[in-house]
PDB file of C-alpha atoms in Angstrom:
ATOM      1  CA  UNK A   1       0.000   0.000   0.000  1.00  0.00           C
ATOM      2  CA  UNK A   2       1.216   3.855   0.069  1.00  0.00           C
ATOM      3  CA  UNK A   3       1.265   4.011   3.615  1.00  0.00           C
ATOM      4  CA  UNK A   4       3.742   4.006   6.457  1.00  0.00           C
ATOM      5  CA  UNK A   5       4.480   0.291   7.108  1.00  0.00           C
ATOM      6  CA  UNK A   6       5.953  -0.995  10.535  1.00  0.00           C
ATOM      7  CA  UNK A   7       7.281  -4.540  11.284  1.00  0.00           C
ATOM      8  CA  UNK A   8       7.114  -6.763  13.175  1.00  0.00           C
ATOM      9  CA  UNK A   9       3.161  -5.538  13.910  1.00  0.00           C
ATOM     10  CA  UNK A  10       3.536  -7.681  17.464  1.00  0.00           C
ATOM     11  CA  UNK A  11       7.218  -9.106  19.049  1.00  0.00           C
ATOM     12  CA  UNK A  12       7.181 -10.744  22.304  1.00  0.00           C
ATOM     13  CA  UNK A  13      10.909 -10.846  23.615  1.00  0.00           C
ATOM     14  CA  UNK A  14      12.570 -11.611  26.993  1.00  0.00           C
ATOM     15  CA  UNK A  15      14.189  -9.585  29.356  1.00  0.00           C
ATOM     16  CA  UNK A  16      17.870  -8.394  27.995  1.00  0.00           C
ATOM     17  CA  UNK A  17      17.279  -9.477  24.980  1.00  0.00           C
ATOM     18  CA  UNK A  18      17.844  -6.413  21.932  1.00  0.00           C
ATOM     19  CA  UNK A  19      15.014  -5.908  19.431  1.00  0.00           C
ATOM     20  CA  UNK A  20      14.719  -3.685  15.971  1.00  0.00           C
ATOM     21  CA  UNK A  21      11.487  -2.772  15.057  1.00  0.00           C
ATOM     22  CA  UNK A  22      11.283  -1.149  11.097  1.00  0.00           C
ATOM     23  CA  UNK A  23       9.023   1.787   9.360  1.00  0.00           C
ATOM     24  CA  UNK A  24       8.774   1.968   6.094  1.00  0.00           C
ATOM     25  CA  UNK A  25       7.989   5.868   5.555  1.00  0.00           C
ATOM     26  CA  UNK A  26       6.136   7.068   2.189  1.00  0.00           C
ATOM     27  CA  UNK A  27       7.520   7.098  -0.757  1.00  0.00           C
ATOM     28  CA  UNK A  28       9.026  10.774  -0.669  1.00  0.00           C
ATOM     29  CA  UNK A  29       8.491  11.848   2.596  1.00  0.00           C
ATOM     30  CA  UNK A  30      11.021  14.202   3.997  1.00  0.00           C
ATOM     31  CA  UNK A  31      10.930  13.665   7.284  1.00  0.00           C
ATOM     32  CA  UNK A  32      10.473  10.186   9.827  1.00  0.00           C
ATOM     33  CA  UNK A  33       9.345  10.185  13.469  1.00  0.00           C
ATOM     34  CA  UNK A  34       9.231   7.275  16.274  1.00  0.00           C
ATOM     35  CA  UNK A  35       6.763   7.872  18.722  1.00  0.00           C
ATOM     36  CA  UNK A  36       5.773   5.231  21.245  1.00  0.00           C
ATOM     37  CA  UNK A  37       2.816   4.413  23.672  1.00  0.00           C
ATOM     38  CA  UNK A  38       3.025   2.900  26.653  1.00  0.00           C
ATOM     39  CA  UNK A  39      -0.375   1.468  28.268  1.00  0.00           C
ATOM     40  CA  UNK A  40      -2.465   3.972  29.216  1.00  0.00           C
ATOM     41  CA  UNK A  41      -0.426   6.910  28.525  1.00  0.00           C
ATOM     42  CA  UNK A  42       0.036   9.516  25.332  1.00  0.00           C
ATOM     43  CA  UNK A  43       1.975   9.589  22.121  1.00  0.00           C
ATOM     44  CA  UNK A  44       5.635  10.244  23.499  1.00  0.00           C
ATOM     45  CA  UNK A  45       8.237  11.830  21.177  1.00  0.00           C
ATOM     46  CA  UNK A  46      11.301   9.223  20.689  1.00  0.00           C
ATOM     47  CA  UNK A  47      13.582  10.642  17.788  1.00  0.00           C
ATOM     48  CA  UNK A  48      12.613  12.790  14.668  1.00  0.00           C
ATOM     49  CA  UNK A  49      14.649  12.388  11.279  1.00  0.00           C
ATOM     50  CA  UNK A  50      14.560  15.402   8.713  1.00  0.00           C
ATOM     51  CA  UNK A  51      16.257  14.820   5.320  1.00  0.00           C
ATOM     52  CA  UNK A  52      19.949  15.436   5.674  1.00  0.00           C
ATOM     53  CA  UNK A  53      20.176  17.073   8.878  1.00  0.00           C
ATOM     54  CA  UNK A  54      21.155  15.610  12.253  1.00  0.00           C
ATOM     55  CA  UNK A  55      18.491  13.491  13.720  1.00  0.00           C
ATOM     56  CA  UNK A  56      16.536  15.045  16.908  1.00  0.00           C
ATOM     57  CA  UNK A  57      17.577  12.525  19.673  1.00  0.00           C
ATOM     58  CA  UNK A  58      16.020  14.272  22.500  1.00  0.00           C
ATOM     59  CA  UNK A  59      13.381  11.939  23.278  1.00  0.00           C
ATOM     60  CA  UNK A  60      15.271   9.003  23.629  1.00  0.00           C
ATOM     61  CA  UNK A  61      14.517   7.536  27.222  1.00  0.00           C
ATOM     62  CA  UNK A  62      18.091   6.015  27.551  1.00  0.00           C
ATOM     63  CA  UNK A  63      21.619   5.050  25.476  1.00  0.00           C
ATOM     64  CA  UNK A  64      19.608   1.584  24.815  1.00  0.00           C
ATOM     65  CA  UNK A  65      17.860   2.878  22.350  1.00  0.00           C
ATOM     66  CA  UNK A  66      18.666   4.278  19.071  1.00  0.00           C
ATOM     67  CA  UNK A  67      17.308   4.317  15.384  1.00  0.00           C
ATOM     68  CA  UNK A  68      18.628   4.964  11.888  1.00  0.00           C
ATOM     69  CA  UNK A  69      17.502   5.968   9.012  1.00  0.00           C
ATOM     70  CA  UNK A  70      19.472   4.646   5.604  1.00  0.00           C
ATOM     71  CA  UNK A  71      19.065   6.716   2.434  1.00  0.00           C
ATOM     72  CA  UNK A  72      16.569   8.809   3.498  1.00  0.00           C
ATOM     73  CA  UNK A  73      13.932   6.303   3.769  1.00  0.00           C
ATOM     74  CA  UNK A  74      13.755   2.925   5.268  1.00  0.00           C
ATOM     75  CA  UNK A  75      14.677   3.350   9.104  1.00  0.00           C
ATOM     76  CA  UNK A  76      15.325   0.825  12.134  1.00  0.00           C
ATOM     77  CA  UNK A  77      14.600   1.625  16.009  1.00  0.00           C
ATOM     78  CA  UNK A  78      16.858  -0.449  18.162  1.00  0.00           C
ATOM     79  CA  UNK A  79      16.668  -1.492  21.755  1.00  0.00           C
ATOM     80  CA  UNK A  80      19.397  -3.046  23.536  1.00  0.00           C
ATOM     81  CA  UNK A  81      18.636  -5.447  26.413  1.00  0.00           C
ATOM     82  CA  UNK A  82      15.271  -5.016  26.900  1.00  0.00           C
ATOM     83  CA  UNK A  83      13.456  -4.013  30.028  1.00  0.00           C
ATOM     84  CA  UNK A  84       9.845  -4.972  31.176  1.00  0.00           C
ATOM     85  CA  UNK A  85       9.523  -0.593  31.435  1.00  0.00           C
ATOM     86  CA  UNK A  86      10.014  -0.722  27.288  1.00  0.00           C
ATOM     87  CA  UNK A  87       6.796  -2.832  26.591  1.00  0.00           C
ATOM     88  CA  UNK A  88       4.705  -0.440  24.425  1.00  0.00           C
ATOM     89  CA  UNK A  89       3.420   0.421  20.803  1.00  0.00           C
ATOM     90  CA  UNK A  90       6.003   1.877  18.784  1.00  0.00           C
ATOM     91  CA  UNK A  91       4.540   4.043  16.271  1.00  0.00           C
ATOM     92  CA  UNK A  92       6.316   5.557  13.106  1.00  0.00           C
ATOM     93  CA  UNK A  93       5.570   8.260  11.285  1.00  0.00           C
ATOM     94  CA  UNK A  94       6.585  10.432   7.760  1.00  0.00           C
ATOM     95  CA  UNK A  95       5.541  13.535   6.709  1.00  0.00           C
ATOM     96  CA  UNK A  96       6.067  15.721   3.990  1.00  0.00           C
ATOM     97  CA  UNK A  97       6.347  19.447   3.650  1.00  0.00           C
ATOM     98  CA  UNK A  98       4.695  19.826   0.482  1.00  0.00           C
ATOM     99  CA  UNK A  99       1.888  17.463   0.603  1.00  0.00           C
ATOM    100  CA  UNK A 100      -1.193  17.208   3.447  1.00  0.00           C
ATOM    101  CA  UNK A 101      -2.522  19.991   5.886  1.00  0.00           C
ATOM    102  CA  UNK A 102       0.295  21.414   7.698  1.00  0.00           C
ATOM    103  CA  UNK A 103       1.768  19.190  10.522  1.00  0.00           C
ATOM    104  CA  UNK A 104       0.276  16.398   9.065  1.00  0.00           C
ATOM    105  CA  UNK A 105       1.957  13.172  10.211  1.00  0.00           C
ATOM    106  CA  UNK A 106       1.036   9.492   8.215  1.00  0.00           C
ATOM    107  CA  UNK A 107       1.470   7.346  10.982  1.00  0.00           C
ATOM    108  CA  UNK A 108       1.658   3.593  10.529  1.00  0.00           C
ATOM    109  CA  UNK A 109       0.063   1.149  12.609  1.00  0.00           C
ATOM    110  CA  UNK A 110       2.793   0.436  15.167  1.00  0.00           C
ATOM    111  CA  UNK A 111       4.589  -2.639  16.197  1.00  0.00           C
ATOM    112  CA  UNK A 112       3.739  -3.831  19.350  1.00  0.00           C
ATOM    113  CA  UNK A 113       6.460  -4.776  22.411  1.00  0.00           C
ATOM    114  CA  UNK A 114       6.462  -7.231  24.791  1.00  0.00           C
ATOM    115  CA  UNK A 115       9.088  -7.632  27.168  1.00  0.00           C
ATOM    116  CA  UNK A 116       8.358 -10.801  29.614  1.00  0.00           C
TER     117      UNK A 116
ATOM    118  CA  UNK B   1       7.776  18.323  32.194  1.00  0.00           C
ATOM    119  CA  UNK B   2       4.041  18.010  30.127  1.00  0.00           C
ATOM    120  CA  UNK B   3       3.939  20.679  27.847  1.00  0.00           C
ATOM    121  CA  UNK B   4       0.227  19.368  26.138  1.00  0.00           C
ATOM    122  CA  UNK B   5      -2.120  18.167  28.647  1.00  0.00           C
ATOM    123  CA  UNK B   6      -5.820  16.822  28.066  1.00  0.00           C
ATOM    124  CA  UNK B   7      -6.700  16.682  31.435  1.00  0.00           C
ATOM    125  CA  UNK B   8      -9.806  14.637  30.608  1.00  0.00           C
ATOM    126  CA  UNK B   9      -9.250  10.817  30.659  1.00  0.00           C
ATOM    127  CA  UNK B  10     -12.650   9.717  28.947  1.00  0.00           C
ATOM    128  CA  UNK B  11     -15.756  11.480  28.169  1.00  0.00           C
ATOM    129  CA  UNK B  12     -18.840   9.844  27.379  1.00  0.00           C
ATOM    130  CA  UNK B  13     -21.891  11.903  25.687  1.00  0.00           C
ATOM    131  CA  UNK B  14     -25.103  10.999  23.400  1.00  0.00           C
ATOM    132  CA  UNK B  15     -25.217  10.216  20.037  1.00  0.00           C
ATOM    133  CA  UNK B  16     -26.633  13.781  18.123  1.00  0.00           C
ATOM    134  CA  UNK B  17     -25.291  15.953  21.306  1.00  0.00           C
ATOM    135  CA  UNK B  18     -22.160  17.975  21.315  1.00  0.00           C
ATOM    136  CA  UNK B  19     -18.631  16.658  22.163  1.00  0.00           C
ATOM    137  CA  UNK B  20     -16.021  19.066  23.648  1.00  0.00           C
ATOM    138  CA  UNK B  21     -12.481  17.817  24.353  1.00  0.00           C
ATOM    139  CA  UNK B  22     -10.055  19.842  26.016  1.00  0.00           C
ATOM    140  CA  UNK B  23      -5.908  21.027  25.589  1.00  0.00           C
ATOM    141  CA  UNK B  24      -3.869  23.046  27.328  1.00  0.00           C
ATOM    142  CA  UNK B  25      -0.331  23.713  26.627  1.00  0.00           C
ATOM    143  CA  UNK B  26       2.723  25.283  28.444  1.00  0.00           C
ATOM    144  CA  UNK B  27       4.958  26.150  25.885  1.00  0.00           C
ATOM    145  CA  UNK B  28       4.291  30.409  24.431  1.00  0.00           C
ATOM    146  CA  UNK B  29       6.295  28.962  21.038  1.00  0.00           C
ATOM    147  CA  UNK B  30       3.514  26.908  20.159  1.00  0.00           C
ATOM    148  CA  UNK B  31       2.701  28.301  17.024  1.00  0.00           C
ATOM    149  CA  UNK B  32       0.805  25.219  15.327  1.00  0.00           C
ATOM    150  CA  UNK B  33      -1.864  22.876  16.893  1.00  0.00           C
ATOM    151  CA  UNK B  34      -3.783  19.856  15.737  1.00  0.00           C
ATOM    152  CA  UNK B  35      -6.211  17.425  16.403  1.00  0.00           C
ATOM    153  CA  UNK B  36      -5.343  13.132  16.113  1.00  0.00           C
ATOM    154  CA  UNK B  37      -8.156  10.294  16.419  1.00  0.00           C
ATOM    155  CA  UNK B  38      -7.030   6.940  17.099  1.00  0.00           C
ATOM    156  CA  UNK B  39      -8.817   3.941  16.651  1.00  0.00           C
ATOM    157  CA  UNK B  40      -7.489   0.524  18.468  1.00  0.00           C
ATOM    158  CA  UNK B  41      -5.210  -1.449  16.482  1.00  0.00           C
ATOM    159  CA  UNK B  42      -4.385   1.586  14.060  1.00  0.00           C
ATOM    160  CA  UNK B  43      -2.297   4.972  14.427  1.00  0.00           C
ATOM    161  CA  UNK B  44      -3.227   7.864  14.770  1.00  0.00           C
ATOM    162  CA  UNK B  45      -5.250  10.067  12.192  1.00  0.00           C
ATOM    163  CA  UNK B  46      -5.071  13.774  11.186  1.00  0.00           C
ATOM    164  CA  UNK B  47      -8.433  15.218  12.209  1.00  0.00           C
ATOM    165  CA  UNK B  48      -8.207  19.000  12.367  1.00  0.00           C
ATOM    166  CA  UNK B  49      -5.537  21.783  13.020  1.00  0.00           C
ATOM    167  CA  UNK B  50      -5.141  25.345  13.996  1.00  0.00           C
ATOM    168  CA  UNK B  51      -2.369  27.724  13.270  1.00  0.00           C
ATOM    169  CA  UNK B  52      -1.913  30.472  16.592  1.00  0.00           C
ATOM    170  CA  UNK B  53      -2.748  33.455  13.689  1.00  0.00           C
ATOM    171  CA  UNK B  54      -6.525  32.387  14.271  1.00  0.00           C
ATOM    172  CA  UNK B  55      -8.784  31.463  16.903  1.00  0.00           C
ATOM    173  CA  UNK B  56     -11.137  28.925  15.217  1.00  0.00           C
ATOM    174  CA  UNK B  57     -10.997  26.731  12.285  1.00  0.00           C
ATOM    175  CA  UNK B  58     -14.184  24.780  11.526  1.00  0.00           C
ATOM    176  CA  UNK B  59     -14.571  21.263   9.099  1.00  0.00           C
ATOM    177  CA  UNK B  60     -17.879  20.046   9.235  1.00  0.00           C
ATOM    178  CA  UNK B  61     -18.883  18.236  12.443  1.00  0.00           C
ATOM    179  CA  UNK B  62     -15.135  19.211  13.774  1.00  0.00           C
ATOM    180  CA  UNK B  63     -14.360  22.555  15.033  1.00  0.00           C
ATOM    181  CA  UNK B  64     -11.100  23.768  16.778  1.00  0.00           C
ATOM    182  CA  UNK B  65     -11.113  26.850  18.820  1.00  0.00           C
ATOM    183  CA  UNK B  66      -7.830  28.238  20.682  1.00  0.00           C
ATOM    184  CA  UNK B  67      -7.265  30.349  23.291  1.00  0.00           C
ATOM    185  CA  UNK B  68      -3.577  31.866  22.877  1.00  0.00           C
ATOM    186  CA  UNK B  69      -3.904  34.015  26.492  1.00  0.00           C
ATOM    187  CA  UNK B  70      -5.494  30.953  27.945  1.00  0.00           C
ATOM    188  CA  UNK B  71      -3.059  28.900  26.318  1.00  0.00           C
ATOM    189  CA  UNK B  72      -6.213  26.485  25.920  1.00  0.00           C
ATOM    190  CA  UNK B  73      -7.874  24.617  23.196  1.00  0.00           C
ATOM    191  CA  UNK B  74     -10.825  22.484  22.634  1.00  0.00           C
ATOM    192  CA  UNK B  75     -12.333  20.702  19.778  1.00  0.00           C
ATOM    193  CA  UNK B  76     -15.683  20.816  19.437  1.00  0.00           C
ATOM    194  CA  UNK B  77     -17.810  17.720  17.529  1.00  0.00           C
ATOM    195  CA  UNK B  78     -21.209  18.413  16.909  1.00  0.00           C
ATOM    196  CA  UNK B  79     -23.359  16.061  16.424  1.00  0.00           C
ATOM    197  CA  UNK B  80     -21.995  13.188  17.696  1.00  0.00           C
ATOM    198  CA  UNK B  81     -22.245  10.327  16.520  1.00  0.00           C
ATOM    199  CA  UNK B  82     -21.182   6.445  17.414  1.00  0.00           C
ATOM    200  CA  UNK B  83     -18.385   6.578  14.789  1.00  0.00           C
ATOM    201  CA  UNK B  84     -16.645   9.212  16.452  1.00  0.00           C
ATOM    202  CA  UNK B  85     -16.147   6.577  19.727  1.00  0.00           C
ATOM    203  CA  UNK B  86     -11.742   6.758  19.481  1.00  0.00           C
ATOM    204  CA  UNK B  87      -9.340   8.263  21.609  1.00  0.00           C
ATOM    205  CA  UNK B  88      -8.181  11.712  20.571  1.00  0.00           C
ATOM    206  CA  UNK B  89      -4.887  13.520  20.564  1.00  0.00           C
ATOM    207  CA  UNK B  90      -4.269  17.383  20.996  1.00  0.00           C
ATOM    208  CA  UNK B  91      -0.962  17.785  19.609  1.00  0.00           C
ATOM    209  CA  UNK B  92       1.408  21.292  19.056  1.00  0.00           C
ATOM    210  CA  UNK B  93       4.187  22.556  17.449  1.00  0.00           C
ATOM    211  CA  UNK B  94       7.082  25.397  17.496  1.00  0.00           C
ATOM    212  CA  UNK B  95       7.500  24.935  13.489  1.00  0.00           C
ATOM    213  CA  UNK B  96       4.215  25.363  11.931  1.00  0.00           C
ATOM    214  CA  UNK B  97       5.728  27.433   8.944  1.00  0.00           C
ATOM    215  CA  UNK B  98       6.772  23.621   7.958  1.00  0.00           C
ATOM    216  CA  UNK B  99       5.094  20.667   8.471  1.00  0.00           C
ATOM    217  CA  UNK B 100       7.792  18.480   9.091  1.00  0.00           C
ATOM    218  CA  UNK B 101       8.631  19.507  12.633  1.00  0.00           C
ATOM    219  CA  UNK B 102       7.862  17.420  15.629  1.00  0.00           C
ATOM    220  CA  UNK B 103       4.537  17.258  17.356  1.00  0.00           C
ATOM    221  CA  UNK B 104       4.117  17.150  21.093  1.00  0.00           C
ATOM    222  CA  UNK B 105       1.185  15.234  21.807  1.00  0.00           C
ATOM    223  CA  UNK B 106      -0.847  15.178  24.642  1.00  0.00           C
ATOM    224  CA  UNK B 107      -2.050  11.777  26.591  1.00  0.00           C
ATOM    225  CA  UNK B 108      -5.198  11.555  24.892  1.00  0.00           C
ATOM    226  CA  UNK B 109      -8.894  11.736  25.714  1.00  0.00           C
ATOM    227  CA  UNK B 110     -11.070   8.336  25.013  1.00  0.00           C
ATOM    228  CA  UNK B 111     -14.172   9.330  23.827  1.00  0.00           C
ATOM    229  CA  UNK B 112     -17.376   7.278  23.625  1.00  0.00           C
ATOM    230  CA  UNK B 113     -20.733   8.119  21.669  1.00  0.00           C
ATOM    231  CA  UNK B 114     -23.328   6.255  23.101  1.00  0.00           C
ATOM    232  CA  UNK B 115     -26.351   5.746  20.688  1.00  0.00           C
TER     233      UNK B 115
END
């Protein structure tokens, strides 16, 4: 489809163990966001990727986690040795500036952690 | 440090009567705001937005109105209807002249539209 695709859409993992969760952003979009939601609570801001430029790392909970984002498109979210406190829906999102309502983000459906 | 807060867990009203959801934000840069519905199992939607240059933007049922000296928003959905039943995100931004800077959502306000 043209959507923003995320895999795996549910991983079940065990304590320590690292994980990479994937988002395949629209074809053309500029910019690529990880958000994630943890039960119960709101969308919260992980890392924000805007063409060239330095990626916005602020929301980053801790050094486990980190993402990438090769040629401008495809990226990877990685967390190193798990915790039970990372179990949440990771949620990926593009955008571009010149198409949609301003602020617009395409999110995908999310891939889904488990950490027994 | 919660810079977008729907203070409103849930809200439950009747099908055909009006739905008002509630935003309030910290930050003065704020210069962009929108509106997200989420159904379960799917992300997040684009619903409605609001740049800080106005004070109400309207799309059909869906209407936005912003209070900059409040630093308060609300969206408005009138009539309601069972469809609408999703949780809903307030979200803002400091970049609104582009629409690829990062959104600061809020935690979200289940609503349910009872028929």
């Amino acid at each position: 489809g043209a959507g923003v695709s995320q895999s795996p859409s549910n991983k079940v993992t065990e304590k320590g163990k690292d994980v990479e969760l994937r988002c395949d952003p629209i074809s053309g979009h500029t910019a690529l966001y990880w958000y994630r939601q943890s039960l119960g609570q709101g969308l919260e801001f992980l890392i924000y990727f805007q063409g060239n430029s330095a990626p916005d790392k602020s929301g980053l909970p801790s050094d486990r986690f980190s993402a990438e984002r090769t040629g401008g498109s495809v990226s990877t979210l990685t967390i190193q040795r798990t915790q039970q406190e990372d179990s949440a829906v990771y949620l990926c999102a593009s955008s571009n500036r010149w198409g949609g309502a301003i602020g617009e983000l395409f999110f995908g459906e999310g891939s889904r952690l488990t950490v027994l | 440090d919660q810079q977008v807060k729907q203070n409103s867990p849930s809200l439950s009203v009747q099908e055909g009567r009006i739905s008002i959801l509630n935003c309030d934000y910290t930050n003065s840069m704020f210069d962009y705001f929108l509106w997200y519905k989420k159904y379960p199992a799917e992300g997040p939607t684009f619903l409605i937005s609001i740049s800080s240059i106005k004070d109400k933007n309207e799309d059909g049922r869906f209407t936005v109105f912003l209070n900059k000296s409040a630093k308060h928003l609300s969206l408005h959905i009138v009539p309601s209807q069972p469809g609408d039943s999703a949780v809903y995100f307030c979200a803002a931004s400091d970049d609104g002249s582009s629409n690829t800077g990062k959104l600061i959502f809020g935690q979200g306000t289940t609503l349910q539209v009872k028929p």
